[in-house]
Short mmCIF file of C-alpha atoms and ligand atoms in Angstrom, two decimals:
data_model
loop_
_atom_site.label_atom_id
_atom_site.label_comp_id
_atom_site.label_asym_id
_atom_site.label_seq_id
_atom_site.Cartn_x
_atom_site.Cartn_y
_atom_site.Cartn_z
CA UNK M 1 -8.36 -22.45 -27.55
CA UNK M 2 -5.70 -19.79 -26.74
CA UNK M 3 -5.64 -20.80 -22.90
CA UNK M 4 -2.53 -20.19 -20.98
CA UNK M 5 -1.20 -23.27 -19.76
CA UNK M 6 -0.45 -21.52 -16.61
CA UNK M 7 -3.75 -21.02 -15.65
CA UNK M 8 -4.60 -25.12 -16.25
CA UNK M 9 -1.59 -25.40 -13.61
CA UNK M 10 -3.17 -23.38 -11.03
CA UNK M 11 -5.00 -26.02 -8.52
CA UNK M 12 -8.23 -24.42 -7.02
CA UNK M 13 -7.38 -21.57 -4.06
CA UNK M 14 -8.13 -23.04 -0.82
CA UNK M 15 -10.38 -22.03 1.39
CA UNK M 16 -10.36 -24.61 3.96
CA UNK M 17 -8.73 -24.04 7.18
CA UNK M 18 -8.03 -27.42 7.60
CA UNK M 19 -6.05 -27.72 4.75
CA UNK M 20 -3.60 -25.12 5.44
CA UNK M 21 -0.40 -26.40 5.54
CA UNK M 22 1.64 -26.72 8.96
CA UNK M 23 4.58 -24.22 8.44
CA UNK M 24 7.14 -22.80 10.98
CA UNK M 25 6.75 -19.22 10.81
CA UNK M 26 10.09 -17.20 10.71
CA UNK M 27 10.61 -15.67 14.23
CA UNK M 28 11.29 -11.87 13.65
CA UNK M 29 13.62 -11.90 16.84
CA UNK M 30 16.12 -14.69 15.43
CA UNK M 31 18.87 -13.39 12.76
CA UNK M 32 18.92 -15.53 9.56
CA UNK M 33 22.20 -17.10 10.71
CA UNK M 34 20.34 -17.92 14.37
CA UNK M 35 21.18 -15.41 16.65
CA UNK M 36 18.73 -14.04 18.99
CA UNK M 37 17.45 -10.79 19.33
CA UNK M 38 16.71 -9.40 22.58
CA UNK M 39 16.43 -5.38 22.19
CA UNK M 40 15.43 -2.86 20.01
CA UNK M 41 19.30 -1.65 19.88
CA UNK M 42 19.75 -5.32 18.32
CA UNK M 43 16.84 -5.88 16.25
CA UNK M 44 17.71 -1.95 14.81
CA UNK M 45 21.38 -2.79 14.18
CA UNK M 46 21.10 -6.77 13.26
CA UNK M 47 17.41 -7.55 12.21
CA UNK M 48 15.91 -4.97 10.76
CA UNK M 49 18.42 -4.58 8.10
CA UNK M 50 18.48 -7.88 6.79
CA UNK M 51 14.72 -8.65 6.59
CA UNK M 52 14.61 -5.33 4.76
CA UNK M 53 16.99 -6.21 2.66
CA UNK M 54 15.29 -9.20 1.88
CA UNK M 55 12.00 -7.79 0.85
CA UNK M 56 13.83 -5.43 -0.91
CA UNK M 57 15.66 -7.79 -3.40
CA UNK M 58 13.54 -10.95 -3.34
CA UNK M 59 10.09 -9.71 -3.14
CA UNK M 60 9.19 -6.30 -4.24
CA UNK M 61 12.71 -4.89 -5.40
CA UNK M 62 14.52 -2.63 -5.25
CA UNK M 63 14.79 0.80 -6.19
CA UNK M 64 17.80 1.69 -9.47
CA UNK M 65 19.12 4.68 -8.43
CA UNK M 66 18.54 7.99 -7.54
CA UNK M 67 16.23 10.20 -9.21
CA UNK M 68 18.61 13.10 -11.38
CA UNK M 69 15.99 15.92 -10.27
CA UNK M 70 12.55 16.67 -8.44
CA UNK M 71 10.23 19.07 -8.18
CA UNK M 72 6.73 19.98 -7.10
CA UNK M 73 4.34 22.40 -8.38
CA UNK M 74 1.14 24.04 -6.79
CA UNK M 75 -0.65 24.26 -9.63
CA UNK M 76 -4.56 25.34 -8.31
CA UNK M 77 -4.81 26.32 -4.53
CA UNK M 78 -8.61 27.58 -3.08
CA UNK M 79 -10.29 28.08 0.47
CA UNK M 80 -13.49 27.33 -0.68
CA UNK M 81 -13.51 23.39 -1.16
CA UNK M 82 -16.47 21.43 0.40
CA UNK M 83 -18.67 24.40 0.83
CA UNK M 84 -16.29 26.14 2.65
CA UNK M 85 -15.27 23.51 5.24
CA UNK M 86 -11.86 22.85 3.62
CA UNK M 87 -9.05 24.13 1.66
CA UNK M 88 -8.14 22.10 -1.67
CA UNK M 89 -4.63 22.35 -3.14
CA UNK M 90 -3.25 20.41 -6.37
CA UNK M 91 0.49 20.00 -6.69
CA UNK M 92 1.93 17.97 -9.85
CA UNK M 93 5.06 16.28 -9.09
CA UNK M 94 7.90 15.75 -11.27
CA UNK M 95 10.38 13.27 -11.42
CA UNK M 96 13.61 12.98 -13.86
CA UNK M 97 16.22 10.57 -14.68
CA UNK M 98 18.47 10.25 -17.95
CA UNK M 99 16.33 13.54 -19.13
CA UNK M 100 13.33 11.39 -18.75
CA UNK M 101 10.35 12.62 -16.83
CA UNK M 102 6.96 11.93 -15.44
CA UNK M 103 4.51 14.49 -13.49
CA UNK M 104 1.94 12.83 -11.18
CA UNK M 105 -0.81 14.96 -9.18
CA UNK M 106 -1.39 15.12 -5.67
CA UNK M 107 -4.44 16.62 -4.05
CA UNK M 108 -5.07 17.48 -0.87
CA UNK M 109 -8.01 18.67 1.53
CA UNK M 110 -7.26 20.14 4.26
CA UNK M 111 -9.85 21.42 6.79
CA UNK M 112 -9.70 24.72 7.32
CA UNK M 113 -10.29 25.37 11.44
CA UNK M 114 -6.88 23.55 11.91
CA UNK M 115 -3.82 25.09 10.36
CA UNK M 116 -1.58 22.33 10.86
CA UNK M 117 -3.43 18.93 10.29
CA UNK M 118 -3.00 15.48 9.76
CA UNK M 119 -3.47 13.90 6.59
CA UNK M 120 -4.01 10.18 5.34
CA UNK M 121 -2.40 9.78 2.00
CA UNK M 122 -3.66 7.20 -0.24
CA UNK M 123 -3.73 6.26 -3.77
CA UNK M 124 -7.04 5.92 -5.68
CA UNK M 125 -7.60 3.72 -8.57
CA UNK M 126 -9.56 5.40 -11.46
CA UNK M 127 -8.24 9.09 -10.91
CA UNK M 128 -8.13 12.03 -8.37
CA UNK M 129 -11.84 13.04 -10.19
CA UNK M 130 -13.55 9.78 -8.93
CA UNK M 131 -12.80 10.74 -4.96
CA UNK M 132 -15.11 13.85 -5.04
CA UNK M 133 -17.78 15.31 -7.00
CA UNK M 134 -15.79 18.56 -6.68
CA UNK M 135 -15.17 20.37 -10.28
CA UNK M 136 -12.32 21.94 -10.00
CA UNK M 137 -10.43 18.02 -10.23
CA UNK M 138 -9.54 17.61 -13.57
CA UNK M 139 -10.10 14.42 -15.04
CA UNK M 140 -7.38 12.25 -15.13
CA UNK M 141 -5.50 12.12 -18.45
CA UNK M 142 -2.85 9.06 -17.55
CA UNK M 143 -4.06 5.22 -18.02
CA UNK M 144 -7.07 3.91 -16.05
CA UNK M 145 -7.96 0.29 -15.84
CA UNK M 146 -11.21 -0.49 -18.23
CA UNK M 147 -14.48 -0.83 -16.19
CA UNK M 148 -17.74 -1.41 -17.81
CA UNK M 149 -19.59 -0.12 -14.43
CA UNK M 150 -18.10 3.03 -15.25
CA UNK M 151 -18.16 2.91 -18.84
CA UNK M 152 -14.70 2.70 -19.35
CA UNK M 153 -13.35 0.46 -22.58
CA UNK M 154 -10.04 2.71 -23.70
CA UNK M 155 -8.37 3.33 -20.54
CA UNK M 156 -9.21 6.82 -20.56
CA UNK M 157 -11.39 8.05 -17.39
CA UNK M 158 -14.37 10.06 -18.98
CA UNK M 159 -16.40 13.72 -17.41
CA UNK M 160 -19.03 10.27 -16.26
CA UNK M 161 -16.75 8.99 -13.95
CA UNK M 162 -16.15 11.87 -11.52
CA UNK M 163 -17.25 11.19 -7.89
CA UNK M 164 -17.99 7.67 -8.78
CA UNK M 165 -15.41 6.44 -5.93
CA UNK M 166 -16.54 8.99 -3.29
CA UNK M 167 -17.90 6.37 -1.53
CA UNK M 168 -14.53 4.84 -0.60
CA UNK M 169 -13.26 8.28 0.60
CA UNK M 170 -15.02 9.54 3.77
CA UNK M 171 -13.34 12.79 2.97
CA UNK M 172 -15.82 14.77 5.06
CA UNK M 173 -15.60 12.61 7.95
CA UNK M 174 -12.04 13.48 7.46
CA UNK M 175 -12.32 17.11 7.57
CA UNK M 176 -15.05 16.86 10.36
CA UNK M 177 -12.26 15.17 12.95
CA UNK M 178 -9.27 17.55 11.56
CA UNK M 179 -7.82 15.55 9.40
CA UNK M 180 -6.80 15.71 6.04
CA UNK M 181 -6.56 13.60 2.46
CA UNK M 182 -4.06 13.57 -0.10
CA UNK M 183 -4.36 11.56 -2.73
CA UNK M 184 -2.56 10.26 -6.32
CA UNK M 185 -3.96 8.54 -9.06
CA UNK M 186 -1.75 5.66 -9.27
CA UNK M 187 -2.11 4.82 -12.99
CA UNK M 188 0.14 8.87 -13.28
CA UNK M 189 3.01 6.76 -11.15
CA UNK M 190 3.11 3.68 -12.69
CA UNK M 191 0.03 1.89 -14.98
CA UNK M 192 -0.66 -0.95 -13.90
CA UNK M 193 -0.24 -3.43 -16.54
CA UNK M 194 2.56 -6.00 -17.26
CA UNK M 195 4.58 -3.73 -19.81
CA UNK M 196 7.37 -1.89 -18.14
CA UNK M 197 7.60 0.65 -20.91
CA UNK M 198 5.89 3.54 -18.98
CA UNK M 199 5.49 4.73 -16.00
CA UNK M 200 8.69 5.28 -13.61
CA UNK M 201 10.43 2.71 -14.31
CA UNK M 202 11.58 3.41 -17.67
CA UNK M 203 12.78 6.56 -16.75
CA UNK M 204 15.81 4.48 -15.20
CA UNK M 205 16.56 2.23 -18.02
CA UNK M 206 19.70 2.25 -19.24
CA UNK M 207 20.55 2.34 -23.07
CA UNK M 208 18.45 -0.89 -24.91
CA UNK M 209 17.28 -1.64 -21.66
CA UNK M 210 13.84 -2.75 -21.91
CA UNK M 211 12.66 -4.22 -18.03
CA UNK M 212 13.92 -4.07 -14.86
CA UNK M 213 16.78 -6.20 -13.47
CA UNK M 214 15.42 -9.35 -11.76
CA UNK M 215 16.17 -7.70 -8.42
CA UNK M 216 14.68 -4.63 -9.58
CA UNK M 217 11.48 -2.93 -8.71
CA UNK M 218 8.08 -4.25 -9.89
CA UNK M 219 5.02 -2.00 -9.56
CA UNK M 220 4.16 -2.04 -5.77
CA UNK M 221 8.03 -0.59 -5.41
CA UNK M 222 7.47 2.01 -7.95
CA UNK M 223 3.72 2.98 -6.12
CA UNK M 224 5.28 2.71 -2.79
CA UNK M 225 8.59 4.80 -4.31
CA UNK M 226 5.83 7.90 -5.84
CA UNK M 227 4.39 7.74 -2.28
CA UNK M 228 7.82 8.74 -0.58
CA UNK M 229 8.10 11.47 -3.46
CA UNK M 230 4.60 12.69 -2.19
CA UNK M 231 5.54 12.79 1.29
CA UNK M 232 8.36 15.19 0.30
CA UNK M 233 6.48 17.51 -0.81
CA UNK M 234 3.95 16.87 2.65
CA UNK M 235 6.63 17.38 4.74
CA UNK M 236 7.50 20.82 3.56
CA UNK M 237 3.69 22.01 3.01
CA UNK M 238 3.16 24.26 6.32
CA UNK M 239 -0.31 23.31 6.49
CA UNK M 240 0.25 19.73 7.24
CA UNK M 241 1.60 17.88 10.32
CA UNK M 242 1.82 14.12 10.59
CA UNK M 243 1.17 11.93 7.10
CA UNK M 244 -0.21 8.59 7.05
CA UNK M 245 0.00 6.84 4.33
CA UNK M 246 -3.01 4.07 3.54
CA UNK M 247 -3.72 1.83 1.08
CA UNK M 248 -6.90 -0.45 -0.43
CA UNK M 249 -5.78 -3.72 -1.91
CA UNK M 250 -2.90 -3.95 -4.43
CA UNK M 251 -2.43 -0.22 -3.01
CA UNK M 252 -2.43 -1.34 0.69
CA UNK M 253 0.28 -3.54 -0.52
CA UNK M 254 2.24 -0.17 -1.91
CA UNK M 255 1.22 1.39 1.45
CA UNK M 256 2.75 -1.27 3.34
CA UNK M 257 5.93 -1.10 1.83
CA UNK M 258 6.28 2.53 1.67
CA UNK M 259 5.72 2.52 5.32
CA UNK M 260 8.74 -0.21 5.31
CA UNK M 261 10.74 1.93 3.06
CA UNK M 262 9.98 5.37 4.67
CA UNK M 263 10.25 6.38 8.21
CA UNK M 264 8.61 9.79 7.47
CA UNK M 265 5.09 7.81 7.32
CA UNK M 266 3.79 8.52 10.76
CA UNK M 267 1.43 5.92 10.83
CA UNK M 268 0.57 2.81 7.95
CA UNK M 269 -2.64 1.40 7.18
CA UNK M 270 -3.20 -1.76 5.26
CA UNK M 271 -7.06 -2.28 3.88
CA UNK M 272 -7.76 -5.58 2.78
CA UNK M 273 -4.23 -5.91 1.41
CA UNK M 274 -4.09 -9.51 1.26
CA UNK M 275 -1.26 -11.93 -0.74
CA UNK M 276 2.09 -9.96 -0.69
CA UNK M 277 0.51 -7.34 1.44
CA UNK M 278 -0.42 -8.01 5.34
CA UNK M 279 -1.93 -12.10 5.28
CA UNK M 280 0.92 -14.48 5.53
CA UNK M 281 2.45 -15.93 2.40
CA UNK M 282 2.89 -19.32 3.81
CA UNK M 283 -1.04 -20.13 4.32
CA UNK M 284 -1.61 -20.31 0.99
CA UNK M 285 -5.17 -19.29 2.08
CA UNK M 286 -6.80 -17.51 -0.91
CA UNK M 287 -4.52 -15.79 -3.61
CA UNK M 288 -1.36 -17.37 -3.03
CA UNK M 289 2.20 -16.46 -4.40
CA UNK M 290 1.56 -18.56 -7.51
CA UNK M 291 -1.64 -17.16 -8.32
CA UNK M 292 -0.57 -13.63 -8.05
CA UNK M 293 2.32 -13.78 -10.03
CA UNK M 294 0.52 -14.99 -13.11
CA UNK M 295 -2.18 -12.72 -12.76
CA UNK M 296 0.18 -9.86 -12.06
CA UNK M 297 3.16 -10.43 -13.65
CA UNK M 298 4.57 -6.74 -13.02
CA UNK M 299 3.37 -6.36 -9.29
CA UNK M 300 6.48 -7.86 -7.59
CA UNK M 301 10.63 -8.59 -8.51
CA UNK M 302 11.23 -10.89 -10.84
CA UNK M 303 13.07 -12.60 -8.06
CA UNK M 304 9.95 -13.72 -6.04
CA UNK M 305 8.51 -15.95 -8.94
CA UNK M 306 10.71 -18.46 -7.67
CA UNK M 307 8.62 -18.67 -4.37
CA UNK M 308 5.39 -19.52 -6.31
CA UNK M 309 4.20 -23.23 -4.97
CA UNK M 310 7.75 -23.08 -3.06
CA UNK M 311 6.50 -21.10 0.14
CA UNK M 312 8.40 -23.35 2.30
CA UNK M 313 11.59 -21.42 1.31
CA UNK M 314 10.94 -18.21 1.95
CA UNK M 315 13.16 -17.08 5.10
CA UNK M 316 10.50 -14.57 5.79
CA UNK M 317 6.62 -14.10 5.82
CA UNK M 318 4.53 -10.93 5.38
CA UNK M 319 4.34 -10.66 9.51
CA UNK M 320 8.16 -9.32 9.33
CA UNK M 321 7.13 -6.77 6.58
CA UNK M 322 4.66 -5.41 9.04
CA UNK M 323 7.47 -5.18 11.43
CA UNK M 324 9.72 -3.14 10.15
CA UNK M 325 7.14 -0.33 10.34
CA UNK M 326 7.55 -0.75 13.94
CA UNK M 327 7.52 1.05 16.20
CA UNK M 328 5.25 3.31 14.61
CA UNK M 329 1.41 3.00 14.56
CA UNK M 330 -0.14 0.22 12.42
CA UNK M 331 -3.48 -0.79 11.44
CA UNK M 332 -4.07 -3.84 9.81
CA UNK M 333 -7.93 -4.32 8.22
CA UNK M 334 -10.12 -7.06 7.08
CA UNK M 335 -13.81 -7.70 5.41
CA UNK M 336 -15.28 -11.01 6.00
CA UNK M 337 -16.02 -11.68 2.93
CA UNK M 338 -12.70 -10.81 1.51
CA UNK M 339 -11.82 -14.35 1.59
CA UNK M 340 -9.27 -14.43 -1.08
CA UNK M 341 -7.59 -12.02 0.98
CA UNK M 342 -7.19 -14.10 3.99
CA UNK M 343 -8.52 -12.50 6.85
CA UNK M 344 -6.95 -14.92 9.32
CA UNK M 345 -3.70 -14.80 7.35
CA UNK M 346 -3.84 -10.95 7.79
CA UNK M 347 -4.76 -10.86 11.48
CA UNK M 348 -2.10 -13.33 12.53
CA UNK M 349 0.30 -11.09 10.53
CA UNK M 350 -0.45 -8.82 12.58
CA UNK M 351 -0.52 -10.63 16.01
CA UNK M 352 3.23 -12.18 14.84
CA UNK M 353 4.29 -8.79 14.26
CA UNK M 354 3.31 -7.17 17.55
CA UNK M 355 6.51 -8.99 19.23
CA UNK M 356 8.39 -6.27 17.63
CA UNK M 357 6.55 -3.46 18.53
CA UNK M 358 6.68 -4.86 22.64
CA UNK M 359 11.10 -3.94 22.08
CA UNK M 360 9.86 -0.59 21.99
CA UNK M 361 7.06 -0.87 25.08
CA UNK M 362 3.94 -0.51 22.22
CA UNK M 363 1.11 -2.62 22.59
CA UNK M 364 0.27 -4.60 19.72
CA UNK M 365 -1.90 -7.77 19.63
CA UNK M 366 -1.87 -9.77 22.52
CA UNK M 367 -4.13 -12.31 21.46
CA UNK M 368 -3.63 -15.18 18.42
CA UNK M 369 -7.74 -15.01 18.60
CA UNK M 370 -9.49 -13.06 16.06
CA UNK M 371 -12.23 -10.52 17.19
CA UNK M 372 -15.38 -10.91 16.66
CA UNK M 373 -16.19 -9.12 13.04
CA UNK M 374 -17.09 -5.17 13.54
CA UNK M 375 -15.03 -5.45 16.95
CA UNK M 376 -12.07 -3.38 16.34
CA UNK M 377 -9.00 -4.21 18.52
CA UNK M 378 -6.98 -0.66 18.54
CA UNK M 379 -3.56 -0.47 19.97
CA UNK M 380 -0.44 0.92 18.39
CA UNK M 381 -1.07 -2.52 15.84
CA UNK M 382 -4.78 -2.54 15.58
CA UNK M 383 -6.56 -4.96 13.60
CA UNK M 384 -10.40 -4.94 12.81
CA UNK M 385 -12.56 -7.39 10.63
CA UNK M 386 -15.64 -5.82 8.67
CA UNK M 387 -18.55 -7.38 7.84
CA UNK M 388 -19.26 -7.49 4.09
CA UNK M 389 -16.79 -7.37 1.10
CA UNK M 390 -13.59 -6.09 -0.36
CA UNK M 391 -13.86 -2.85 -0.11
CA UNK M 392 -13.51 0.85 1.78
CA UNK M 393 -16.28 1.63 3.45
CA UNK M 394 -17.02 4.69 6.12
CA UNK M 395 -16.88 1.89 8.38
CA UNK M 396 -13.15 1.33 8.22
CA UNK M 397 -12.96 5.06 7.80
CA UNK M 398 -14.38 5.76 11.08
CA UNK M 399 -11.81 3.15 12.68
CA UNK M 400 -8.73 4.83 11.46
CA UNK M 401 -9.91 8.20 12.51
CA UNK M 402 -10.61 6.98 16.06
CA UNK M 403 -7.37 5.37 15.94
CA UNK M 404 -5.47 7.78 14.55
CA UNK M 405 -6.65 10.18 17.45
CA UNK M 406 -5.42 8.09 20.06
CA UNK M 407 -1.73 6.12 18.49
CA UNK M 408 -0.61 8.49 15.99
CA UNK M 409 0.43 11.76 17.63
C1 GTR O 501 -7.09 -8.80 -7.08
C2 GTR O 501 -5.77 -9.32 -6.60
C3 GTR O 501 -5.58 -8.94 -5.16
C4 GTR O 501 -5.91 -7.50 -4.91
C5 GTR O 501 -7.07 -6.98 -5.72
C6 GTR O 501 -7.21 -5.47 -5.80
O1 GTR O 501 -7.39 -9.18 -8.38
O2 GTR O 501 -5.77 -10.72 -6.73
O3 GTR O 501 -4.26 -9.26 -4.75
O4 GTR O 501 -4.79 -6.72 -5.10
O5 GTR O 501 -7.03 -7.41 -7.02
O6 GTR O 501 -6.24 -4.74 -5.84
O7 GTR O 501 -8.37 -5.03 -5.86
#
């Protein structure tokens, strides 16, 4: 039997509150070497910095060097998108280093009766086709995860598969409220397999160089990384105004740290991010470091394999990532059934995380109790648990819009 041995080592994920370990959670308002933080002048100057710093070398890594040139292309441009209701626009993005280059497409709805709007930007899993049953999307050409639901076997996204994620896209409820959606395949940034050979990261290797540096960018760095190449391009398109950047899942965990990474992102919203995105590392609720980094080898810096069964020593937990979006708006979601995500993991993340956002007078969450599931709690950090599974749903959709509407102006 060709089992790994590593998956024999992994004890069954617990589910049982009670058997959570008792952990001191790392207070974002002490230094590493002690000191207190009492202002945002201090936690901007002393803090920030050094938790950054931390999830930038230890846990999802960090960034090379700087790209050699960039560029953007609107490639296919029309008023007519969603029977009139909304303007479409497709721009591939290019990226070189060492004479090495990859092109990624964004595209964006816009509705039409606002000439400046806000868009959520977002990757989708299976290709820009699968998000609308609009033809004038090509089908993805880059890698796609297999799927039998979809009839996928070669990682190559077929004519069958377009529209067949629509449902996770509410992009008419979008338009409806004035916003827009911009969205990226994310198997054109990086595929998402543990082989480093493709995708943006090898466009940095030096000669012979084969993998990133331990300290080096896994995955959810390069993701979050073509998400801050996107927003360039947002931020110079006339038609748009503020840009938040959102995320389902493994992508949630990308949002997340782009929003870290990227002041420009007006606004960051996690969806059922889970382990290494918003629920706290040091429950071990669910997915746990371990677990994650066998199954995903690639997702995260070599460096945080060491924290696998060894949660105890991390100086930081996923409550401090969400703080260094702070003090912009944040929105933190759950499904109650997304138990290997961690609900309470990712609400308390949320809750620990708000003590930042009260330097800057925001409101986060006040409570360490949960809501009630479908009982949204919206402040600048808002936090809502869904009922039913891992997912996006119009549900959460609605949420964010509402949200968005009132914190992210
Ligand atoms: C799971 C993984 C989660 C989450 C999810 C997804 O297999 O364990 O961390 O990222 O995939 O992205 O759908």
């Amino acid at each position: 039997l060709l089992l790994s041995p590593m998956i024999f080592a992994q004890p069954e994920a617990n589910y049982d509150e009670s058997k959570v370990p008792k952990f001191p959670l790392p207070d974002p308002l002490t230094t590493f070497s002690g000191n207190p933080i009492a202002n945002k002048t201090q936690w901007e100057e002393n803090r920030r910095f050094e938790i950054f710093q931390f999830f930038e070398r230890q846990v999802y890594g960090k960034v090379p060097d700087r790209l050699d040139e960039y560029s953007f292309k609107l490639w296919e441009e029309s008023d007519d998108a969603y029977g009139g209701k909304a303007r479409r626009k497709q721009v591939a993005i290019s990226l070189t280093k060492n004479k090495r280059t990859i092109t990624y497409n964004l595209l964006i709805y816009l509705p039409k009766g606002n000439p400046k709007a806000p868009v959520f930007l977002g990757y989708n899993f299976y290709g820009n086709h699968t998000v609308t049953d609009d033809p004038k999307v090509p089908i993805t050409k880059a890698w796609v995860s297999n799927n039998e639901s979809f009839g996928i076997t070669d990682h190559k996204a077929t004519e069958a598969t377009r529209g067949v994620r629509k449902h996770r896209w509410a992009i008419e409820k979008m338009l409806d409220n004035g916003y827009g959606l911009a969205t990226i395949h994310y198997g054109e940034v990086d595929p998402d397999k543990n082989d480093f050979s493709d995708g943006l990261h090898q466009l940095f290797y030096k000669d012979g160089q084969v993998k990133p540096k331990t300290n080096e960018w896994g995955s959810i760095a390069a993701w979050a990384f073509g998400l801050s190449k996107a927003m360039d391009y947002l931020e110079n398109d006339t038609n748009i105004s503020d840009v938040i950047v959102f995320g389902h899942s493994r992508l949630g965990k990308a949002a997340l740290w782009a929003g870290a990474t990227d002041k420009r992102f007006a606004g960051v919203i996690s969806n059922n991010s889970g382990c290494g995105g918003a629920a706290l590392s040091k429950r071990k609720f669910g997915e746990t470091v371990a677990r994650i980094n066998n199954s995903f080898p690639h997702w995260f810096a070599g460096s945080f394999k060491k924290y696998g069964n060894n949660e105890r020593t991390l100086p930081v937990d996923q409550h401090q990532l969400l703080a260094l979006v702070a003090p912009r708006p944040l929105y933190v979601a759950s499904a109650a059934e997304d138990r290997w995500a961690d609900p309470k993991g990712e609400f308390l993340s949320a809750y620990h995380a708000s003590k930042v956002y009260a330097l800057y007078g925001k409101q986060g969450i006040d409570s360490p109790e949960m809501p009630a599931i479908d009982q949204p709690l919206q402040n600048t950090v808002a936090y809502h648990i869904r009922s039913g599974k891992h997912d996006v749903t119009d549900y959460d959709w609605e949420q964010y819009i509402t949200w968005a509407k009132t914190f992210v102006k």
